[in-house]
Short mmCIF file of C-alpha atoms in Angstrom, two decimals:
data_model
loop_
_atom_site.label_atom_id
_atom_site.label_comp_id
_atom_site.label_asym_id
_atom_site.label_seq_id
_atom_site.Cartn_x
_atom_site.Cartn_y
_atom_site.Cartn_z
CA UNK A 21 -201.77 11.39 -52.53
CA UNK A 22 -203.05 9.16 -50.47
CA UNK A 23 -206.39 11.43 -49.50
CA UNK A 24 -207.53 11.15 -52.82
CA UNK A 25 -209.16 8.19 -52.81
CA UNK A 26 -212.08 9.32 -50.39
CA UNK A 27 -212.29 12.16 -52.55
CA UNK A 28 -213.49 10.49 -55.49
CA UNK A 29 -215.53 8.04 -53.75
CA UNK A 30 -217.59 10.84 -52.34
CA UNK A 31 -217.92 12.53 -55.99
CA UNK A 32 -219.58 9.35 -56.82
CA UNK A 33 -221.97 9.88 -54.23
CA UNK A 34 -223.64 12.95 -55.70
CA UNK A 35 -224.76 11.44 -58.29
CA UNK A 36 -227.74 10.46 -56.30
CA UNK A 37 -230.33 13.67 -56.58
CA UNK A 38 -229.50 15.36 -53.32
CA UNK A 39 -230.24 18.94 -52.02
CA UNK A 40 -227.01 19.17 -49.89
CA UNK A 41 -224.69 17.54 -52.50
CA UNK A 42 -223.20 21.56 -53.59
CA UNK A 43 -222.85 22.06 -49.57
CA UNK A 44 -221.23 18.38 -49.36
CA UNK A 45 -218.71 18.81 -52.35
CA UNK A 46 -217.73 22.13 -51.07
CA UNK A 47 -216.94 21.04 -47.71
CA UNK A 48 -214.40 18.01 -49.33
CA UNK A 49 -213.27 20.63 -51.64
CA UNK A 50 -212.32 22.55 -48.53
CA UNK A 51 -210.79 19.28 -46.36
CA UNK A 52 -209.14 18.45 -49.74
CA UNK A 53 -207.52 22.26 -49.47
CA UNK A 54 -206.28 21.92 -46.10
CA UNK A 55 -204.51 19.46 -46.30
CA UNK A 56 -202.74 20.71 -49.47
CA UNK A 57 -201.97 23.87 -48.28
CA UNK A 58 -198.41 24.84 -46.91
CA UNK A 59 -197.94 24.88 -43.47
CA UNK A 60 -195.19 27.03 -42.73
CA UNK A 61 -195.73 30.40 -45.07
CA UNK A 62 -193.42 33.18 -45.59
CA UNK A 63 -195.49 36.08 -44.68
CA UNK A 64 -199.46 36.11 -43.83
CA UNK A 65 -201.27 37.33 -46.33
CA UNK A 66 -204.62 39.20 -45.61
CA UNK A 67 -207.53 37.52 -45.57
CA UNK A 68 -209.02 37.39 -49.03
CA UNK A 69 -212.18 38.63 -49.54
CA UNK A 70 -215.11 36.21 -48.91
CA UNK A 71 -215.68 34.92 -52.68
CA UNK A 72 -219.45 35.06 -53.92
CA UNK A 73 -220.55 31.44 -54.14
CA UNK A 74 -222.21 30.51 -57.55
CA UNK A 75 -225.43 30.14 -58.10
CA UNK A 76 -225.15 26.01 -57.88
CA UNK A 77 -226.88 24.50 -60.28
CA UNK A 78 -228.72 20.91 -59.30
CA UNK A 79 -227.28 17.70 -58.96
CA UNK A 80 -229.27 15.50 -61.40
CA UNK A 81 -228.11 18.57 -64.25
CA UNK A 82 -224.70 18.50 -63.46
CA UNK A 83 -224.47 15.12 -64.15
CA UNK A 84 -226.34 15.21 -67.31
CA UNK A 85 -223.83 17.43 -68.29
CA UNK A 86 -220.60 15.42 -68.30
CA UNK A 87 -217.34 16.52 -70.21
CA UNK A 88 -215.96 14.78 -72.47
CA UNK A 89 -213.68 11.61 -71.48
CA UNK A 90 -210.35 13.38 -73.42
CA UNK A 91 -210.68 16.55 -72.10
CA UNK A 92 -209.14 16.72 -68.63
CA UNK A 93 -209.71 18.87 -65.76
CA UNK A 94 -207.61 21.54 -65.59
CA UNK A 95 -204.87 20.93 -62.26
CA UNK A 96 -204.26 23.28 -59.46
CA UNK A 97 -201.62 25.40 -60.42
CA UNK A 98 -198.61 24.89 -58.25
CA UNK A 99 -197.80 27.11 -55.27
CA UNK A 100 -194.44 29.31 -56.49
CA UNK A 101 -191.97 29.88 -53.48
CA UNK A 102 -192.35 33.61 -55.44
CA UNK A 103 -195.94 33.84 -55.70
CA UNK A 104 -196.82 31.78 -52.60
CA UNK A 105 -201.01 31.59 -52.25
CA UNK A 106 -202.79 32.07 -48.86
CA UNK A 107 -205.14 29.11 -47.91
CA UNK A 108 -208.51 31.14 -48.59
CA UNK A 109 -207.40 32.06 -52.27
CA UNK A 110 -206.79 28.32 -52.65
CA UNK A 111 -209.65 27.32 -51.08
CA UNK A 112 -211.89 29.75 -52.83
CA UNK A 113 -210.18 28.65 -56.19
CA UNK A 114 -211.06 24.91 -55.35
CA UNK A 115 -214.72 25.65 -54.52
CA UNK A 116 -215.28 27.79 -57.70
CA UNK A 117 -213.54 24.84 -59.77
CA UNK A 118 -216.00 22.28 -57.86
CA UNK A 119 -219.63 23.57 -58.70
CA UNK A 120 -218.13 24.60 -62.09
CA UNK A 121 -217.50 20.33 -62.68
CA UNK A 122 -218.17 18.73 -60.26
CA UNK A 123 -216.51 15.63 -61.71
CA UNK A 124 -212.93 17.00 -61.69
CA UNK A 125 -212.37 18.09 -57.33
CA UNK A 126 -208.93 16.73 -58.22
CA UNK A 127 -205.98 16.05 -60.57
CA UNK A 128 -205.46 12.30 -61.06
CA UNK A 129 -202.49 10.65 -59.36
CA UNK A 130 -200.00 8.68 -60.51
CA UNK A 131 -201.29 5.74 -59.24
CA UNK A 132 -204.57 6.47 -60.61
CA UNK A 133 -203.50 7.32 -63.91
CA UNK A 134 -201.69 4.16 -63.79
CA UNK A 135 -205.39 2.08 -63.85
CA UNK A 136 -207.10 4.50 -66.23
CA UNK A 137 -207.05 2.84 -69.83
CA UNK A 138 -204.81 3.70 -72.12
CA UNK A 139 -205.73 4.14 -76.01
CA UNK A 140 -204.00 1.17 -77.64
CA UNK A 141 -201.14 1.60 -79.55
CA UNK A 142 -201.28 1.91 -83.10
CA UNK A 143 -199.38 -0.16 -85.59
CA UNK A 144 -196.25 1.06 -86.69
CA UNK A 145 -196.60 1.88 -90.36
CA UNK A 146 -194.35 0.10 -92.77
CA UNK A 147 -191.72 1.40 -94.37
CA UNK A 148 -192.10 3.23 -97.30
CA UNK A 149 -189.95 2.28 -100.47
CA UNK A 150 -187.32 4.32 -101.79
CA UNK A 151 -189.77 4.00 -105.31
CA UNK A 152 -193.48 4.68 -104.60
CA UNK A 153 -194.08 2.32 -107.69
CA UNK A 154 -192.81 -0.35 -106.69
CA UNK A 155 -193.35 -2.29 -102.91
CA UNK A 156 -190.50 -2.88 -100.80
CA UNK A 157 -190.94 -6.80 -100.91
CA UNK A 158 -190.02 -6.41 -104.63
CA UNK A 159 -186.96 -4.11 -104.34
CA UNK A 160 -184.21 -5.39 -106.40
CA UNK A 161 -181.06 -6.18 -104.27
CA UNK A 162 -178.38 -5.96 -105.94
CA UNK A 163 -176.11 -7.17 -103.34
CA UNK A 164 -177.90 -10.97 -104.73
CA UNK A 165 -175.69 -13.18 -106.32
CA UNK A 166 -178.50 -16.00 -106.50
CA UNK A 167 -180.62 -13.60 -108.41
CA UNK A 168 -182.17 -15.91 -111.17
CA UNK A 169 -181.11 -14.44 -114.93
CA UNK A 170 -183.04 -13.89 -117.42
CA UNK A 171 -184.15 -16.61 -119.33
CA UNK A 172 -181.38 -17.63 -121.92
CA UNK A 173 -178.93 -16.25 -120.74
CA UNK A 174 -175.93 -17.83 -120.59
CA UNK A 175 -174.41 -18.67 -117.50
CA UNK A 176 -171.27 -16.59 -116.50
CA UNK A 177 -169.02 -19.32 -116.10
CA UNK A 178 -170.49 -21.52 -118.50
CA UNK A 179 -169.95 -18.87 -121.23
CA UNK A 180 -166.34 -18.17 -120.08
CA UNK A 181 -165.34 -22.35 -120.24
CA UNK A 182 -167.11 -22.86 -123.34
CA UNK A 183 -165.42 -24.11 -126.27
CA UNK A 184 -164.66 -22.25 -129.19
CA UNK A 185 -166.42 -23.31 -131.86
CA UNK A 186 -164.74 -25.21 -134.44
CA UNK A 187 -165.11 -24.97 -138.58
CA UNK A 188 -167.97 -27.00 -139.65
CA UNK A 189 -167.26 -30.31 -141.35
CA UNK A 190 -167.55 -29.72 -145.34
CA UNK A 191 -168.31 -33.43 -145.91
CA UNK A 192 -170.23 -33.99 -142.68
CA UNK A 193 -172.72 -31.14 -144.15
CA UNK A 194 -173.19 -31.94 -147.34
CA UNK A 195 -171.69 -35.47 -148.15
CA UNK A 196 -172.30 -37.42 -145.26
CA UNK A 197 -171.74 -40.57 -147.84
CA UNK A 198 -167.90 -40.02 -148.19
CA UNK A 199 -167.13 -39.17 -144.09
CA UNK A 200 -165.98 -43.22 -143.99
CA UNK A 201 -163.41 -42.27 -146.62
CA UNK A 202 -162.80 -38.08 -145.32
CA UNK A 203 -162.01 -39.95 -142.00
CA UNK A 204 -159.70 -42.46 -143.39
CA UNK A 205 -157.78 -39.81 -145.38
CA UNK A 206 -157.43 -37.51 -142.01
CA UNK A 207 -155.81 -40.35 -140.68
CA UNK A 208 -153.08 -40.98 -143.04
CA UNK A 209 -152.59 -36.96 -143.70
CA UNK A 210 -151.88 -36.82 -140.26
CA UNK A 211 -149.84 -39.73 -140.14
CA UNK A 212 -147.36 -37.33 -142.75
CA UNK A 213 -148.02 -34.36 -140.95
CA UNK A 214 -149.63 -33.02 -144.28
CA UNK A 215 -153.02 -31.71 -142.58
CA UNK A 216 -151.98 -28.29 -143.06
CA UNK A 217 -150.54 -29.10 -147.01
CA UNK A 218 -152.94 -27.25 -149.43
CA UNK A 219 -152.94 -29.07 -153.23
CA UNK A 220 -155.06 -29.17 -156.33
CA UNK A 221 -156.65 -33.16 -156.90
CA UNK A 222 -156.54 -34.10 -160.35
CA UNK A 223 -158.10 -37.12 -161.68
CA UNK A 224 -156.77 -39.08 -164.76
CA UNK A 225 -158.89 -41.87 -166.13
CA UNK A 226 -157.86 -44.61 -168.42
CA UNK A 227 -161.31 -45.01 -170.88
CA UNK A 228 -159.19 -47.52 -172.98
CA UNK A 229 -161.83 -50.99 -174.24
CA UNK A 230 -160.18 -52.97 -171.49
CA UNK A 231 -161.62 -50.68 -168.83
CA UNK A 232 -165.14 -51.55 -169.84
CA UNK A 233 -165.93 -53.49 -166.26
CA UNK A 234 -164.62 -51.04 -164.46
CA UNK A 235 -166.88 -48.51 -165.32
CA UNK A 236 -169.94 -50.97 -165.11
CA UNK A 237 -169.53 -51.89 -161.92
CA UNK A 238 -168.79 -48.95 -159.92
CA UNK A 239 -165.08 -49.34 -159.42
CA UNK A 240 -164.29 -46.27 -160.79
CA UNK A 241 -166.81 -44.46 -159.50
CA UNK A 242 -165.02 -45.48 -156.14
CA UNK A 243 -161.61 -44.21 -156.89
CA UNK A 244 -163.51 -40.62 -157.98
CA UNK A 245 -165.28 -40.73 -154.50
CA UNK A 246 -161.46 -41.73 -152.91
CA UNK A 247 -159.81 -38.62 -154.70
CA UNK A 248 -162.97 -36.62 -153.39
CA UNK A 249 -162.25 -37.22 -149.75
CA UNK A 250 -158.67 -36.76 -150.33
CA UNK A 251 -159.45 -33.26 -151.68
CA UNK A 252 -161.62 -32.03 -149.42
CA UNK A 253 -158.72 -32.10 -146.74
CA UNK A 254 -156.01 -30.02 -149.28
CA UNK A 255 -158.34 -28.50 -151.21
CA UNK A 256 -160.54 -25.66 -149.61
CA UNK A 257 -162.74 -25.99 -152.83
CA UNK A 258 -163.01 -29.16 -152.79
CA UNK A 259 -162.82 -29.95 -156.53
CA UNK A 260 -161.61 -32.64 -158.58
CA UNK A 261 -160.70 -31.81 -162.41
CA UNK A 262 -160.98 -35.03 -164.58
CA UNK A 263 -159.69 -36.05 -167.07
CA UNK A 264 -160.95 -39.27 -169.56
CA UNK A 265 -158.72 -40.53 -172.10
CA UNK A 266 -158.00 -43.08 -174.64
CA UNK A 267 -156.59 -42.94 -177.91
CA UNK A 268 -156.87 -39.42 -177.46
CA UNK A 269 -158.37 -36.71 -174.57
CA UNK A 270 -161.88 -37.80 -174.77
CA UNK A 271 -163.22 -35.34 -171.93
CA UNK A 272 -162.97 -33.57 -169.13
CA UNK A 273 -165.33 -32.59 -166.04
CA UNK A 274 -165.11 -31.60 -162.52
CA UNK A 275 -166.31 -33.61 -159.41
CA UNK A 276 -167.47 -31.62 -156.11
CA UNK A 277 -169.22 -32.52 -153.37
CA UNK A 278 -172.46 -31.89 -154.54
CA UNK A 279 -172.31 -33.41 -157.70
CA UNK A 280 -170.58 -36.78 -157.60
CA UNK A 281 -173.18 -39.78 -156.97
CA UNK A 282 -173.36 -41.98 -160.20
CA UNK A 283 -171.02 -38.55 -161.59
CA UNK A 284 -168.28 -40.92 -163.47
CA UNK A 285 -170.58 -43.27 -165.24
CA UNK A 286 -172.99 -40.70 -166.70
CA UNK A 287 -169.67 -38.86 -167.93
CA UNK A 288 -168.21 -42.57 -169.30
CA UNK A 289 -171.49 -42.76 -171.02
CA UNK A 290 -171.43 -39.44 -172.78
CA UNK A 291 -168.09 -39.65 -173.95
CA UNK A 292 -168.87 -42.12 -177.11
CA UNK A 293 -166.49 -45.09 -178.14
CA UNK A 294 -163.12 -46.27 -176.06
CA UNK A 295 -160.26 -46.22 -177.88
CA UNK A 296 -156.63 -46.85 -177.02
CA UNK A 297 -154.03 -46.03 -174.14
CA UNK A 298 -151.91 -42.72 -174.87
CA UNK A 299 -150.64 -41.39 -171.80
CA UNK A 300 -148.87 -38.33 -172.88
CA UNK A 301 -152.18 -37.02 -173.88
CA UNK A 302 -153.64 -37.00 -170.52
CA UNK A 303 -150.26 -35.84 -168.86
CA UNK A 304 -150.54 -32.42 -171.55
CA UNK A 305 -154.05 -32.05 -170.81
CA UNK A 306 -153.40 -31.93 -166.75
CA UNK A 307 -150.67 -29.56 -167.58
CA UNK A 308 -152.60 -27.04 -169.79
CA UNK A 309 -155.00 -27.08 -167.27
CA UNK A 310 -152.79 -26.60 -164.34
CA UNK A 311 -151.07 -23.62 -165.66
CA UNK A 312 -154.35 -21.97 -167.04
CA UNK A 313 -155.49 -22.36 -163.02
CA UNK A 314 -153.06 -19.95 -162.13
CA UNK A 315 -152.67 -21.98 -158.54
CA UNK A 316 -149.26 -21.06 -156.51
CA UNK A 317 -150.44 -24.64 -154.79
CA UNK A 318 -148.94 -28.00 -155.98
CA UNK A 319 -151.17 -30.59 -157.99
CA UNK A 320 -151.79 -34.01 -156.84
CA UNK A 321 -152.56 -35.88 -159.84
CA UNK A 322 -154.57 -39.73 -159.03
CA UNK A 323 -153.24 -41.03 -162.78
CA UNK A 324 -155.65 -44.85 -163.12
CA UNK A 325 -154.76 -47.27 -166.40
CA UNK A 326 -155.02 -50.79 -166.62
CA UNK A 327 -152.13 -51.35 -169.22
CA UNK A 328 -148.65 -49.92 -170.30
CA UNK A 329 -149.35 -47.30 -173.04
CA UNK A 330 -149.78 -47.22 -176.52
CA UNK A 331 -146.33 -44.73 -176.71
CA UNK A 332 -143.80 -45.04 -174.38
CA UNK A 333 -141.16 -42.88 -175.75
CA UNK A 334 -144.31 -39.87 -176.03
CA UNK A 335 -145.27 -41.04 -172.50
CA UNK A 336 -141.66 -40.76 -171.10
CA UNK A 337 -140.88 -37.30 -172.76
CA UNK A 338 -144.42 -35.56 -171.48
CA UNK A 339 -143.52 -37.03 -167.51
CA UNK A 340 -139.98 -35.69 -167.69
CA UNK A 341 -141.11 -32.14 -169.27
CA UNK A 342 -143.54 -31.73 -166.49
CA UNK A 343 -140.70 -32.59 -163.60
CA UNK A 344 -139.66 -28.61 -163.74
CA UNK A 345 -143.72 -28.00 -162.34
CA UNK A 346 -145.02 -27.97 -158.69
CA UNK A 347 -147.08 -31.56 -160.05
CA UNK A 348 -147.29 -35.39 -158.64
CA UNK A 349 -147.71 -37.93 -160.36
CA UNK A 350 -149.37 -41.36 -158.47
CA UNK A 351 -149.66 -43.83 -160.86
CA UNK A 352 -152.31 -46.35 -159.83
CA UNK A 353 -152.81 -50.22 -161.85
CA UNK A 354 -156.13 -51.98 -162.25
CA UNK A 355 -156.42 -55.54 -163.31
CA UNK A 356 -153.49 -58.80 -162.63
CA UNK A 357 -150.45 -57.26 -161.01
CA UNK A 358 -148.25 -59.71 -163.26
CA UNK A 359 -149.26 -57.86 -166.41
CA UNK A 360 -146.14 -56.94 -168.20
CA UNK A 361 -147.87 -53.87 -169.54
CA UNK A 362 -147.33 -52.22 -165.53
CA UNK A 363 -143.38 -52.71 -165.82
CA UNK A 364 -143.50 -49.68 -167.84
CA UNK A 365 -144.84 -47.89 -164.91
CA UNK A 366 -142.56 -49.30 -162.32
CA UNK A 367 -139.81 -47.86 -165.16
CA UNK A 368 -141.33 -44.53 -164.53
CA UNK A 369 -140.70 -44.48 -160.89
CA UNK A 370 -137.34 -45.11 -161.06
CA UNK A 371 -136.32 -42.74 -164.08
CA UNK A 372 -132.91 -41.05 -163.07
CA UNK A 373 -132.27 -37.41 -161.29
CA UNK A 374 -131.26 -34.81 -162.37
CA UNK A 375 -130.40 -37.03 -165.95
CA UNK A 376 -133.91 -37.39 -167.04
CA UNK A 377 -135.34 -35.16 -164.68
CA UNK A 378 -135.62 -32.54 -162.24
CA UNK A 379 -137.07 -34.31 -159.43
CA UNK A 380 -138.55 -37.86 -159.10
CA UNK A 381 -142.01 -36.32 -159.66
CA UNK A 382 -143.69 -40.15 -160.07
CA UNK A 383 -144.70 -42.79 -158.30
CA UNK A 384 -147.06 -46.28 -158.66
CA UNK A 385 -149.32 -49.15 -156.93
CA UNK A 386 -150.80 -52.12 -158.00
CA UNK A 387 -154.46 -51.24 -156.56
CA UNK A 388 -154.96 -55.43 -158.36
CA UNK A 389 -157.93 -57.11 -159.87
CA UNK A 390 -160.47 -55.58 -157.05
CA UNK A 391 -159.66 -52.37 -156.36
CA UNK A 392 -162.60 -51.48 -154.00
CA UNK A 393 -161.50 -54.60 -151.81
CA UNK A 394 -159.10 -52.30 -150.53
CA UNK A 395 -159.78 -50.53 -147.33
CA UNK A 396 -160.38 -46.76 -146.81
CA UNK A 397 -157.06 -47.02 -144.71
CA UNK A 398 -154.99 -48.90 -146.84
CA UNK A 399 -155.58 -47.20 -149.50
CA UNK A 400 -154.86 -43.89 -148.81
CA UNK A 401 -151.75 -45.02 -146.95
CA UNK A 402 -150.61 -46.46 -150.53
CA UNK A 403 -151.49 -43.36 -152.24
CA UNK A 404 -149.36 -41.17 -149.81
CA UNK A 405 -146.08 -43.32 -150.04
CA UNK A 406 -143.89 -40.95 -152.03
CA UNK A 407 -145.81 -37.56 -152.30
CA UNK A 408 -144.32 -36.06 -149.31
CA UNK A 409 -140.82 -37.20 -150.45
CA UNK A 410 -141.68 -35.59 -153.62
CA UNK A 411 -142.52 -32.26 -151.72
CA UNK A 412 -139.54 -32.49 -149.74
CA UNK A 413 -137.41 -32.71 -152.78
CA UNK A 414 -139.60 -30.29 -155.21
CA UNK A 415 -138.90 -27.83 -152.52
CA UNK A 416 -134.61 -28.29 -152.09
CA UNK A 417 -135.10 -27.87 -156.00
CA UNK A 418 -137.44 -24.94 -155.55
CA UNK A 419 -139.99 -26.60 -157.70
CA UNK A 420 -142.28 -25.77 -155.05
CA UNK A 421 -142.33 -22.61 -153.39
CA UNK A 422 -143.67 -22.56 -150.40
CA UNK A 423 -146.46 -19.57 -149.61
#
């Protein structure tokens, strides 16, 4: 209200030591009443009686004495249009309220409250986490799809295009010296459409005087490491069973991938004196062996002379007898291609069917004077001329049976 104001500047007033100050804040206590009072009331109330003024205490002491800056003085209670108040009972109420604090004659206004300070507002308190444990800026979101993985681990996508892993290269991993020749035979299996023909790789080797160089010089050491690469493609063992003869079977061995550097010379060497060239020997020896095996796959045999043999009727005989068995024969020459001693062989190749025998189960190739000058590619493609015309035919004559 707009009285107010002189109000509070006379409160200030007594706090100068003053005898009349009680007498002075009473009288401003009473303006202050009069003006607050209703004018128009309901019915006149008697006249309350005069109230006994308190003993007031001094100035200087009530100032000494100041309340405390939260507590507030307590406002004038409103006038009820029930209970309405006379203006002595107000004014007597207001006088009593005075000398009892002097510092509270009035109830703030609004405008007044307006400039008083205000305690500043405290900071809002964070959030608590859902997990007492752990703080909020470290709450997993799961809603993330940048959220790093853990470390190796494969990526989602990158697992789901990755390729399957393939069967580990037998020669790669523990030959790595025959992959030139592994390759080359890939190449002309594939050329056939034999990569997926399974077959036992014998080796036959002539150990007749004549072959003497050969040995010495690594050539047929060469052809061992050739049928080797061959048989690692049809062979999951990857074995070669050979056989050395001469006048008779001078020996046998077996060649795998672990054990054929320098393999065929330190056999050769063993074996004692060279003798002369019976074939049919050799062809009963592969035979024996083949059935003992037990194998339901054909045999490949890699037959090497460098000269017709020492029987051809016994030679003959022992090829045609072993035409009614899953077995190939690849007949391969060393030395000068115009030897009459290979027209024997070329005789072999072309013995009738079904007169002699079964199936044309033979076949032959100069390799001449330098075998190894050969390549990888040519030679294999040689080797592979007539074997799958020989399965073709085994199998109309159910020689072969397929699996």
């Amino acid at each position: 209200m707009p009285a107010e104001a002189p109000v509070r500047d006379e409160a200030s007033v007594r706090d100068e030591p003053s005898a009349e100050a009680p007498v002075d804040a009473a009288a401003a206590v009473e303006a202050r009443a009069e003006e607050a009072a209703p004018k128009a009331v309901a019915k006149p109330e008697p006249e309350a009686e005069p109230a006994t003024e308190p003993e007031a205490k001094p100035a200087a002491e009530a100032v000494a004495e100041p309340e405390p800056e939260e507590k507030q003085a307590p406002e004038a209670p409103a006038p009820s249009a029930t209970e309405p108040t006379t203006d002595a009972a107000l004014v007597s109420d207001l006088v009593s309220q005075a000398f009892d604090n002097p510092a509270s004659i009035a109830a703030p206004t609004a405008s007044e409250e307006a400039t008083e300070p205000k305690p500043e507002a405290q900071p809002e308190k964070p959030e608590q986490p859902e997990n007492p444990e752990q703080p909020a800026a470290e709450k997993p979101q799961a809603e993330e799809p940048s959220q790093a993985a853990e470390p190796g681990a494969p990526e989602p996508e990158a697992a789901a295009t990755a390729p399957a892993a393939t069967t580990p290269n037998p020669v790669a991993a523990t030959a790595p010296g025959l992959l030139p020749l592994y390759d080359a035979a890939r190449a002309t299996l594939e050329k056939h459409q034999l990569t997926t023909q399974r077959a036992t790789v014998y080796l036959v080797l002539d150990r007749s005087g004549s072959m003497r160089n050969y040995y010495k010089d690594g050539t047929v050491q060469h052809l061992a490491e050739q049928a080797l690469a061959l048989s690692a493609h049809l062979d999951e063992k990857a074995t070669v069973p050979v056989v050395f003869f001469s006048t008779d079977v001078d020996g046998t061995a077996e060649l795998d991938l672990t054990t054929y550097e320098g393999r065929i010379e330190e056999l050769h060497s063993g074996l004692g004196h060279m003798g002369r060239t019976n074939y049919h020997w050799a062809i009963e020896a592969v035979v024996a062996h083949y059935k003992k095996s037990g194998s339901t796959d054909p045999a490949f045999v890699i037959f090497q002379t460098d000269g017709a043999p020492t029987s051809k009727p016994a030679a003959e005989r022992a090829l045609c007898e072993a035409a009614g068995l899953p077995v190939f024969w690849q007949f391969i020459g060393f030395g000068d291609p115009e030897a009459k001693g290979f027209d024997f062989l070329r005789k072999l190749d072309d013995l009738t069917v079904p007169e002699k025998r079964v199936v044309d189960n033979a076949g032959f190739f100069h390799a001449g004077r330098d075998p190894r000058a050969l390549s990888h590619e040519e030679f294999f493609q040689q080797l592979m001329v007539e074997f799958p015309e020989w399965l073709a035919e085994a199998r109309a004559a159910k020689v072969v049976k397929d699996s």
